[in-house]
Amino acid sequence: MSAKQTNPKHCLSIEGLKKTDVLALFQQANQFLAASGELVPLISPLTPPPLHGVVVATIFLEPSTRTQYSFELAATYLGAHVLHFNLQSSSNETKQETIVDTLHNLEAMGVRCFVIRHNTPHAVEKLAELVRPDTAVVNGGDGIHAHPTQALLDTYTLWRRNPDFSQYRVAIVGDIAHSRVARSQMQALSLLGVPDVRVIAPPHLLPEDIGKYNVTCYDNLESGLDNANVVIALRLQKERMSPALLAQMGDFHQTFGITAQTLRFASPDAVIMHPGPVNYGVEITSDVGKGPHSLILQQVTNGVALRMALLAQLVKS
Ligand code: CP
């Protein structure tokens, strides 16, 4: 898998990916899901397990539940040994060791795949330039820049429902400005040929460079959700907002919350997605987020399968 990166051992962003490669990855992921949609593991159905003898380290310098544990399970199911890096008990936190030195030391112990989350945009790309040529690096989210595997698992979830991307009308609602997920989703949906992608947010929650994405912007749910058949809600990332921005947030739920009421603007068969973590009662109500049209937990399950396919591909490259 090559993204903006030219090195096929890395997955750093959606930029530079080819549609055919993404669709091939989706096909590969399907072998890890049963017809019921449940994961096939605990043990990889492939013999020998593709990552037998490989050591994968997850290095998360920002909190995570879904991405970190999903990668750790994916690697385990493929037969890898998984090292869970703990920042608080590492030499970085108390002894000022740099992350680059940490990567080099772990490589010296045999680690050949890193999944990294970092709070600085593009930091994972820079780290990927500093590892051994036979080490794979996956971006588990870098600041507001990119979260490629989230966008891949989201589009994989849509593809499993209907592989004809030309039929989707996707509305992404919420804090687009601070969302690496939204940026990667906008790129992935465009790459896969979704003709109608909308973002719905107040002006202060739109990125300044939104014009570079192939999307239409709306500042209200009634117009933005009109006949949409996919609604993706996003969390307000208050931890990334300035005090001035926080002060002008107002009642987001009142104006932009996805509820049974506001969903009436969308297509009656619209599916509901969210990358998590969800703040019920803010960007979405729990009856919608946990209702019959919700794909939220299916996204999580599909993420393990997608990440299994990705890790298998990167490590063998
Ligand atoms: N979707 C997502 O990135 O969730 P985590 O922050 O829990 O990994």
PDB file of C-alpha atoms and ligand atoms in Angstrom, residues 60 63-68 117 140 147 150 180-181 274-277 307, ligand 1:
ATOM      1  CA  PHE A  60       0.307   5.994  20.481  1.00  0.00           C
ATOM      2  CA  PRO A  63      -5.146   8.495  23.468  1.00  0.00           C
ATOM      3  CA  SER A  64      -6.948   5.822  21.450  1.00  0.00           C
ATOM      4  CA  THR A  65      -9.347   2.957  21.982  1.00  0.00           C
ATOM      5  CA  ARG A  66     -10.505   1.821  18.531  1.00  0.00           C
ATOM      6  CA  THR A  67      -7.372   2.353  16.460  1.00  0.00           C
ATOM      7  CA  GLN A  68      -4.782   1.031  18.883  1.00  0.00           C
ATOM      8  CA  ARG A 117      -0.305   8.084  16.470  1.00  0.00           C
ATOM      9  CA  GLY A 140      -2.661   5.816  13.232  1.00  0.00           C
ATOM     10  CA  HIS A 147      -6.242   9.053   9.629  1.00  0.00           C
ATOM     11  CA  GLN A 150     -10.210   5.092   9.528  1.00  0.00           C
ATOM     12  CA  ARG A 180      -8.137  14.139  10.485  1.00  0.00           C
ATOM     13  CA  VAL A 181     -10.889  11.593   9.881  1.00  0.00           C
ATOM     14  CA  HIS A 274     -19.367   7.741  13.235  1.00  0.00           C
ATOM     15  CA  PRO A 275     -15.639   7.036  13.651  1.00  0.00           C
ATOM     16  CA  GLY A 276     -15.884   7.237  17.439  1.00  0.00           C
ATOM     17  CA  PRO A 277     -15.500   8.166  20.157  1.00  0.00           C
ATOM     18  CA  ARG A 307      -6.271  -3.606   9.242  1.00  0.00           C
TER      19      ARG A 307
HETATM   20  N1   CP B   1     -11.745   6.493  15.425  1.00  0.00           N
HETATM   21  C1   CP B   1     -10.677   6.607  16.233  1.00  0.00           C
HETATM   22  O1   CP B   1      -9.597   7.005  15.796  1.00  0.00           O
HETATM   23  O2   CP B   1     -10.891   6.266  17.535  1.00  0.00           O
HETATM   24  P1   CP B   1      -9.743   6.200  18.642  1.00  0.00           P
HETATM   25  O3   CP B   1      -9.300   7.612  18.906  1.00  0.00           O
HETATM   26  O4   CP B   1     -10.388   5.547  19.831  1.00  0.00           O
HETATM   27  O5   CP B   1      -8.614   5.374  18.079  1.00  0.00           O
END
